[in-house]
Amino acid sequence: MSPLGRNVPLCRTLDAAPGDPDAFYANSLMQLLFLSGSPGDTVEIARALGAVLRPGDVVALYGDLGAGKTLFCKGVGEALGIPPDRIVSPTFTIVTEHAGPVPLTHIDVYRLSGAREADEIGMRELLSGDGVCLVEWAEKIAERLPTDCIQVTFTISGDSRREIAVAAPDLPRFDDFRARSQRFQPGR
């Protein structure tokens, strides 16, 4: 169970290579909780995260059907220079790749039976691509996720209200995300 009091499947501990500038932060996990009162708030939180993502980042999205995962993907995509109308739920196609200043791979594993089926469609290669990768229903392939993935968990707390928990490596670049989304943190 995470420090937020929910069963959030946290990423495994990072193994930083010697000399890696992020090695100091490799074993530290930043956890933030946001309160979204509307779809617009959810998109704004997503844009703030998208603004600090780099090629190679994997974002694992968890939450019930209708919790806001695809809407969040639209906000991340917008921050990466991809028009939000191009990002739709890829449930039937499983993988959608979007060209942009930073390429975005949007994966929805809802229809997959698990990690074995994910391997059959080349999940390892998709997760190690040159752009940012967003994975909806990530709990189905948790054992295939990279050790340094960013995890976003959605909890429905009303008609349009959501709690959005973010667990990410505690790297300096995420300080900007924290600052940009501060107004959505409880008690702020």
PDB file of C-alpha atoms in Angstrom:
ATOM      1  CA  MET A   1       0.000   0.000   0.000  1.00  0.00           C
ATOM      2  CA  SER A   2       1.311   3.446  -0.859  1.00  0.00           C
ATOM      3  CA  PRO A   3       1.836   6.261   1.651  1.00  0.00           C
ATOM      4  CA  LEU A   4      -1.321   7.805   0.162  1.00  0.00           C
ATOM      5  CA  GLY A   5      -3.312   4.973   1.733  1.00  0.00           C
ATOM      6  CA  ARG A   6      -4.262   3.279  -1.526  1.00  0.00           C
ATOM      7  CA  ASN A   7      -3.074   0.150  -3.223  1.00  0.00           C
ATOM      8  CA  VAL A   8      -0.954   1.945  -5.805  1.00  0.00           C
ATOM      9  CA  PRO A   9       1.373  -0.528  -7.511  1.00  0.00           C
ATOM     10  CA  LEU A  10       4.602   1.413  -7.134  1.00  0.00           C
ATOM     11  CA  CYS A  11       7.432   0.984  -9.614  1.00  0.00           C
ATOM     12  CA  ARG A  12      10.354  -1.122  -8.569  1.00  0.00           C
ATOM     13  CA  THR A  13      13.456   0.586  -7.176  1.00  0.00           C
ATOM     14  CA  LEU A  14      15.575   2.313  -9.806  1.00  0.00           C
ATOM     15  CA  ASP A  15      18.999   0.972 -10.600  1.00  0.00           C
ATOM     16  CA  ALA A  16      21.023   4.012 -11.639  1.00  0.00           C
ATOM     17  CA  ALA A  17      24.250   3.438 -13.475  1.00  0.00           C
ATOM     18  CA  PRO A  18      27.479   4.719 -11.910  1.00  0.00           C
ATOM     19  CA  GLY A  19      28.055   8.307 -13.005  1.00  0.00           C
ATOM     20  CA  ASP A  20      24.384   8.822 -13.876  1.00  0.00           C
ATOM     21  CA  PRO A  21      23.444  12.419 -12.905  1.00  0.00           C
ATOM     22  CA  ASP A  22      20.140  11.114 -11.538  1.00  0.00           C
ATOM     23  CA  ALA A  23      21.856   8.451  -9.381  1.00  0.00           C
ATOM     24  CA  PHE A  24      21.404  10.487  -6.185  1.00  0.00           C
ATOM     25  CA  TYR A  25      17.621  10.498  -6.713  1.00  0.00           C
ATOM     26  CA  ALA A  26      17.338   6.965  -8.067  1.00  0.00           C
ATOM     27  CA  ASN A  27      15.951   5.331  -4.935  1.00  0.00           C
ATOM     28  CA  SER A  28      13.663   8.172  -3.884  1.00  0.00           C
ATOM     29  CA  LEU A  29      10.017   8.348  -4.905  1.00  0.00           C
ATOM     30  CA  MET A  30       8.012  11.572  -4.992  1.00  0.00           C
ATOM     31  CA  GLN A  31       4.316  11.100  -4.252  1.00  0.00           C
ATOM     32  CA  LEU A  32       1.772  13.827  -4.819  1.00  0.00           C
ATOM     33  CA  LEU A  33      -2.000  13.918  -4.482  1.00  0.00           C
ATOM     34  CA  PHE A  34      -4.146  16.270  -6.578  1.00  0.00           C
ATOM     35  CA  LEU A  35      -7.829  17.093  -6.378  1.00  0.00           C
ATOM     36  CA  SER A  36      -9.516  17.684  -9.720  1.00  0.00           C
ATOM     37  CA  GLY A  37     -12.934  19.321  -9.624  1.00  0.00           C
ATOM     38  CA  SER A  38     -13.558  19.183 -13.362  1.00  0.00           C
ATOM     39  CA  PRO A  39     -12.303  17.736 -16.645  1.00  0.00           C
ATOM     40  CA  GLY A  40     -10.499  21.053 -17.188  1.00  0.00           C
ATOM     41  CA  ASP A  41      -8.578  20.596 -13.922  1.00  0.00           C
ATOM     42  CA  THR A  42      -7.568  17.078 -14.961  1.00  0.00           C
ATOM     43  CA  VAL A  43      -6.253  18.371 -18.292  1.00  0.00           C
ATOM     44  CA  GLU A  44      -4.335  21.164 -16.544  1.00  0.00           C
ATOM     45  CA  ILE A  45      -2.641  18.697 -14.161  1.00  0.00           C
ATOM     46  CA  ALA A  46      -1.781  16.513 -17.166  1.00  0.00           C
ATOM     47  CA  ARG A  47      -0.317  19.466 -19.077  1.00  0.00           C
ATOM     48  CA  ALA A  48       1.884  20.277 -16.072  1.00  0.00           C
ATOM     49  CA  LEU A  49       3.205  16.707 -16.039  1.00  0.00           C
ATOM     50  CA  GLY A  50       3.582  16.626 -19.814  1.00  0.00           C
ATOM     51  CA  ALA A  51       5.716  19.766 -19.696  1.00  0.00           C
ATOM     52  CA  VAL A  52       8.439  17.939 -17.721  1.00  0.00           C
ATOM     53  CA  LEU A  53       8.383  14.617 -19.550  1.00  0.00           C
ATOM     54  CA  ARG A  54      11.348  13.603 -21.682  1.00  0.00           C
ATOM     55  CA  PRO A  55      11.831  11.061 -24.459  1.00  0.00           C
ATOM     56  CA  GLY A  56      12.042   7.617 -22.871  1.00  0.00           C
ATOM     57  CA  ASP A  57       9.592   8.397 -20.050  1.00  0.00           C
ATOM     58  CA  VAL A  58       6.804   5.885 -19.446  1.00  0.00           C
ATOM     59  CA  VAL A  59       3.628   6.999 -17.661  1.00  0.00           C
ATOM     60  CA  ALA A  60       1.499   4.168 -16.251  1.00  0.00           C
ATOM     61  CA  LEU A  61      -2.170   5.095 -15.762  1.00  0.00           C
ATOM     62  CA  TYR A  62      -4.429   3.281 -13.294  1.00  0.00           C
ATOM     63  CA  GLY A  63      -8.107   3.784 -12.567  1.00  0.00           C
ATOM     64  CA  ASP A  64     -11.626   2.598 -13.190  1.00  0.00           C
ATOM     65  CA  LEU A  65     -13.448   2.963 -16.476  1.00  0.00           C
ATOM     66  CA  GLY A  66     -14.413   6.613 -16.918  1.00  0.00           C
ATOM     67  CA  ALA A  67     -11.939   7.877 -14.315  1.00  0.00           C
ATOM     68  CA  GLY A  68     -10.181  10.252 -16.722  1.00  0.00           C
ATOM     69  CA  LYS A  69      -7.199   8.319 -18.066  1.00  0.00           C
ATOM     70  CA  THR A  70      -7.763   9.199 -21.733  1.00  0.00           C
ATOM     71  CA  LEU A  71      -8.570  12.817 -20.851  1.00  0.00           C
ATOM     72  CA  PHE A  72      -5.269  12.947 -18.960  1.00  0.00           C
ATOM     73  CA  CYS A  73      -3.512  11.582 -22.055  1.00  0.00           C
ATOM     74  CA  LYS A  74      -4.975  14.455 -24.080  1.00  0.00           C
ATOM     75  CA  GLY A  75      -3.447  16.969 -21.653  1.00  0.00           C
ATOM     76  CA  VAL A  76      -0.039  15.278 -21.719  1.00  0.00           C
ATOM     77  CA  GLY A  77      -0.180  15.136 -25.512  1.00  0.00           C
ATOM     78  CA  GLU A  78      -1.083  18.806 -25.724  1.00  0.00           C
ATOM     79  CA  ALA A  79       1.966  19.686 -23.608  1.00  0.00           C
ATOM     80  CA  LEU A  80       4.063  17.652 -26.063  1.00  0.00           C
ATOM     81  CA  GLY A  81       2.682  19.594 -29.047  1.00  0.00           C
ATOM     82  CA  ILE A  82       0.053  17.078 -30.168  1.00  0.00           C
ATOM     83  CA  PRO A  83      -3.480  18.408 -30.789  1.00  0.00           C
ATOM     84  CA  PRO A  84      -5.841  16.912 -28.173  1.00  0.00           C
ATOM     85  CA  ASP A  85      -8.421  15.925 -30.798  1.00  0.00           C
ATOM     86  CA  ARG A  86      -5.884  13.428 -32.203  1.00  0.00           C
ATOM     87  CA  ILE A  87      -5.758  11.539 -28.911  1.00  0.00           C
ATOM     88  CA  VAL A  88      -8.675   9.152 -28.478  1.00  0.00           C
ATOM     89  CA  SER A  89      -9.070   5.963 -26.498  1.00  0.00           C
ATOM     90  CA  PRO A  90      -7.100   3.346 -28.441  1.00  0.00           C
ATOM     91  CA  THR A  91      -9.035   0.473 -26.873  1.00  0.00           C
ATOM     92  CA  PHE A  92      -9.673  -1.277 -30.180  1.00  0.00           C
ATOM     93  CA  THR A  93      -6.317  -0.520 -31.788  1.00  0.00           C
ATOM     94  CA  ILE A  94      -4.315  -0.980 -28.551  1.00  0.00           C
ATOM     95  CA  VAL A  95      -1.409   1.212 -29.744  1.00  0.00           C
ATOM     96  CA  THR A  96      -1.543   4.658 -31.336  1.00  0.00           C
ATOM     97  CA  GLU A  97       1.634   6.517 -32.207  1.00  0.00           C
ATOM     98  CA  HIS A  98       1.561  10.292 -32.570  1.00  0.00           C
ATOM     99  CA  ALA A  99       4.292  12.228 -34.340  1.00  0.00           C
ATOM    100  CA  GLY A 100       5.182  15.540 -32.747  1.00  0.00           C
ATOM    101  CA  PRO A 101       8.109  17.521 -31.363  1.00  0.00           C
ATOM    102  CA  VAL A 102       8.317  14.683 -28.833  1.00  0.00           C
ATOM    103  CA  PRO A 103       6.735  11.492 -30.222  1.00  0.00           C
ATOM    104  CA  LEU A 104       3.944  10.014 -28.106  1.00  0.00           C
ATOM    105  CA  THR A 105       2.943   6.354 -27.951  1.00  0.00           C
ATOM    106  CA  HIS A 106      -0.494   5.860 -26.400  1.00  0.00           C
ATOM    107  CA  ILE A 107      -1.177   2.273 -25.331  1.00  0.00           C
ATOM    108  CA  ASP A 108      -4.451   0.924 -23.934  1.00  0.00           C
ATOM    109  CA  VAL A 109      -4.008  -2.627 -22.641  1.00  0.00           C
ATOM    110  CA  TYR A 110      -7.619  -3.026 -21.454  1.00  0.00           C
ATOM    111  CA  ARG A 111      -8.316  -5.784 -23.996  1.00  0.00           C
ATOM    112  CA  LEU A 112      -5.092  -7.696 -23.379  1.00  0.00           C
ATOM    113  CA  SER A 113      -5.203 -10.738 -21.107  1.00  0.00           C
ATOM    114  CA  GLY A 114      -1.909  -9.875 -19.435  1.00  0.00           C
ATOM    115  CA  ALA A 115       1.841  -9.588 -19.767  1.00  0.00           C
ATOM    116  CA  ARG A 116       2.244 -12.598 -22.045  1.00  0.00           C
ATOM    117  CA  GLU A 117      -0.131 -11.186 -24.641  1.00  0.00           C
ATOM    118  CA  ALA A 118       1.600  -7.808 -24.263  1.00  0.00           C
ATOM    119  CA  ASP A 119       4.901  -9.495 -25.123  1.00  0.00           C
ATOM    120  CA  GLU A 120       3.323 -10.908 -28.275  1.00  0.00           C
ATOM    121  CA  ILE A 121       2.578  -7.409 -29.571  1.00  0.00           C
ATOM    122  CA  GLY A 122       6.092  -6.139 -28.800  1.00  0.00           C
ATOM    123  CA  MET A 123       5.391  -4.309 -25.536  1.00  0.00           C
ATOM    124  CA  ARG A 124       9.033  -4.247 -24.457  1.00  0.00           C
ATOM    125  CA  GLU A 125      10.006  -2.398 -27.629  1.00  0.00           C
ATOM    126  CA  LEU A 126       7.061  -0.005 -27.310  1.00  0.00           C
ATOM    127  CA  LEU A 127       8.004   0.850 -23.723  1.00  0.00           C
ATOM    128  CA  SER A 128      11.600   1.581 -24.685  1.00  0.00           C
ATOM    129  CA  GLY A 129      10.828   3.858 -27.626  1.00  0.00           C
ATOM    130  CA  ASP A 130      12.278   7.255 -28.486  1.00  0.00           C
ATOM    131  CA  GLY A 131       9.345   9.315 -27.250  1.00  0.00           C
ATOM    132  CA  VAL A 132       6.991   9.446 -24.277  1.00  0.00           C
ATOM    133  CA  CYS A 133       4.814   6.383 -23.681  1.00  0.00           C
ATOM    134  CA  LEU A 134       1.427   6.495 -21.916  1.00  0.00           C
ATOM    135  CA  VAL A 135      -0.060   3.162 -20.789  1.00  0.00           C
ATOM    136  CA  GLU A 136      -3.733   2.942 -19.805  1.00  0.00           C
ATOM    137  CA  TRP A 137      -4.788  -0.016 -17.605  1.00  0.00           C
ATOM    138  CA  ALA A 138      -1.128  -0.466 -16.677  1.00  0.00           C
ATOM    139  CA  GLU A 139      -1.962  -2.871 -13.833  1.00  0.00           C
ATOM    140  CA  LYS A 140      -2.442  -5.572 -16.494  1.00  0.00           C
ATOM    141  CA  ILE A 141       1.249  -5.407 -17.446  1.00  0.00           C
ATOM    142  CA  ALA A 142       2.811  -4.162 -14.192  1.00  0.00           C
ATOM    143  CA  GLU A 143       5.692  -6.631 -14.387  1.00  0.00           C
ATOM    144  CA  ARG A 144       6.676  -5.248 -17.823  1.00  0.00           C
ATOM    145  CA  LEU A 145       6.833  -1.600 -16.773  1.00  0.00           C
ATOM    146  CA  PRO A 146      10.266   0.025 -16.550  1.00  0.00           C
ATOM    147  CA  THR A 147      11.680   0.573 -13.093  1.00  0.00           C
ATOM    148  CA  ASP A 148      11.580   4.357 -13.452  1.00  0.00           C
ATOM    149  CA  CYS A 149       8.020   4.691 -14.720  1.00  0.00           C
ATOM    150  CA  ILE A 150       5.769   7.487 -13.530  1.00  0.00           C
ATOM    151  CA  GLN A 151       2.521   6.186 -12.051  1.00  0.00           C
ATOM    152  CA  VAL A 152      -0.750   8.090 -12.117  1.00  0.00           C
ATOM    153  CA  THR A 153      -3.745   6.660 -10.248  1.00  0.00           C
ATOM    154  CA  PHE A 154      -7.267   8.047 -10.637  1.00  0.00           C
ATOM    155  CA  THR A 155      -9.968   7.677  -8.002  1.00  0.00           C
ATOM    156  CA  ILE A 156     -13.500   8.850  -8.756  1.00  0.00           C
ATOM    157  CA  SER A 157     -14.758  10.942  -5.843  1.00  0.00           C
ATOM    158  CA  GLY A 158     -17.913  12.449  -7.368  1.00  0.00           C
ATOM    159  CA  ASP A 159     -19.584  13.204 -10.685  1.00  0.00           C
ATOM    160  CA  SER A 160     -16.669  15.209 -12.078  1.00  0.00           C
ATOM    161  CA  ARG A 161     -14.307  15.111  -9.089  1.00  0.00           C
ATOM    162  CA  ARG A 162     -11.188  12.980  -9.102  1.00  0.00           C
ATOM    163  CA  GLU A 163      -8.273  12.311  -6.821  1.00  0.00           C
ATOM    164  CA  ILE A 164      -5.145  11.948  -8.916  1.00  0.00           C
ATOM    165  CA  ALA A 165      -2.130  10.385  -7.208  1.00  0.00           C
ATOM    166  CA  VAL A 166       1.240  10.693  -8.938  1.00  0.00           C
ATOM    167  CA  ALA A 167       4.278   8.615  -7.987  1.00  0.00           C
ATOM    168  CA  ALA A 168       7.477   9.509  -9.807  1.00  0.00           C
ATOM    169  CA  PRO A 169      11.215   9.373  -9.285  1.00  0.00           C
ATOM    170  CA  ASP A 170      12.129  12.340  -7.100  1.00  0.00           C
ATOM    171  CA  LEU A 171      14.194  14.086  -9.772  1.00  0.00           C
ATOM    172  CA  PRO A 172      14.793  17.854  -9.940  1.00  0.00           C
ATOM    173  CA  ARG A 173      12.755  18.177 -13.160  1.00  0.00           C
ATOM    174  CA  PHE A 174       9.617  17.128 -11.284  1.00  0.00           C
ATOM    175  CA  ASP A 175       9.923  20.170  -8.996  1.00  0.00           C
ATOM    176  CA  ASP A 176       8.529  22.212 -11.910  1.00  0.00           C
ATOM    177  CA  PHE A 177       5.582  19.819 -12.171  1.00  0.00           C
ATOM    178  CA  ARG A 178       4.942  20.174  -8.450  1.00  0.00           C
ATOM    179  CA  ALA A 179       5.041  23.991  -8.701  1.00  0.00           C
ATOM    180  CA  ARG A 180       2.807  24.173 -11.802  1.00  0.00           C
ATOM    181  CA  SER A 181       0.153  21.955 -10.230  1.00  0.00           C
ATOM    182  CA  GLN A 182       0.360  23.228  -6.662  1.00  0.00           C
ATOM    183  CA  ARG A 183      -3.139  24.744  -6.639  1.00  0.00           C
ATOM    184  CA  PHE A 184      -4.632  21.255  -7.095  1.00  0.00           C
ATOM    185  CA  GLN A 185      -2.885  19.796  -4.024  1.00  0.00           C
ATOM    186  CA  PRO A 186      -5.020  19.405  -0.901  1.00  0.00           C
ATOM    187  CA  GLY A 187      -4.551  22.173   1.643  1.00  0.00           C
ATOM    188  CA  ARG A 188      -3.135  24.646  -0.887  1.00  0.00           C
TER     189      ARG A 188
END
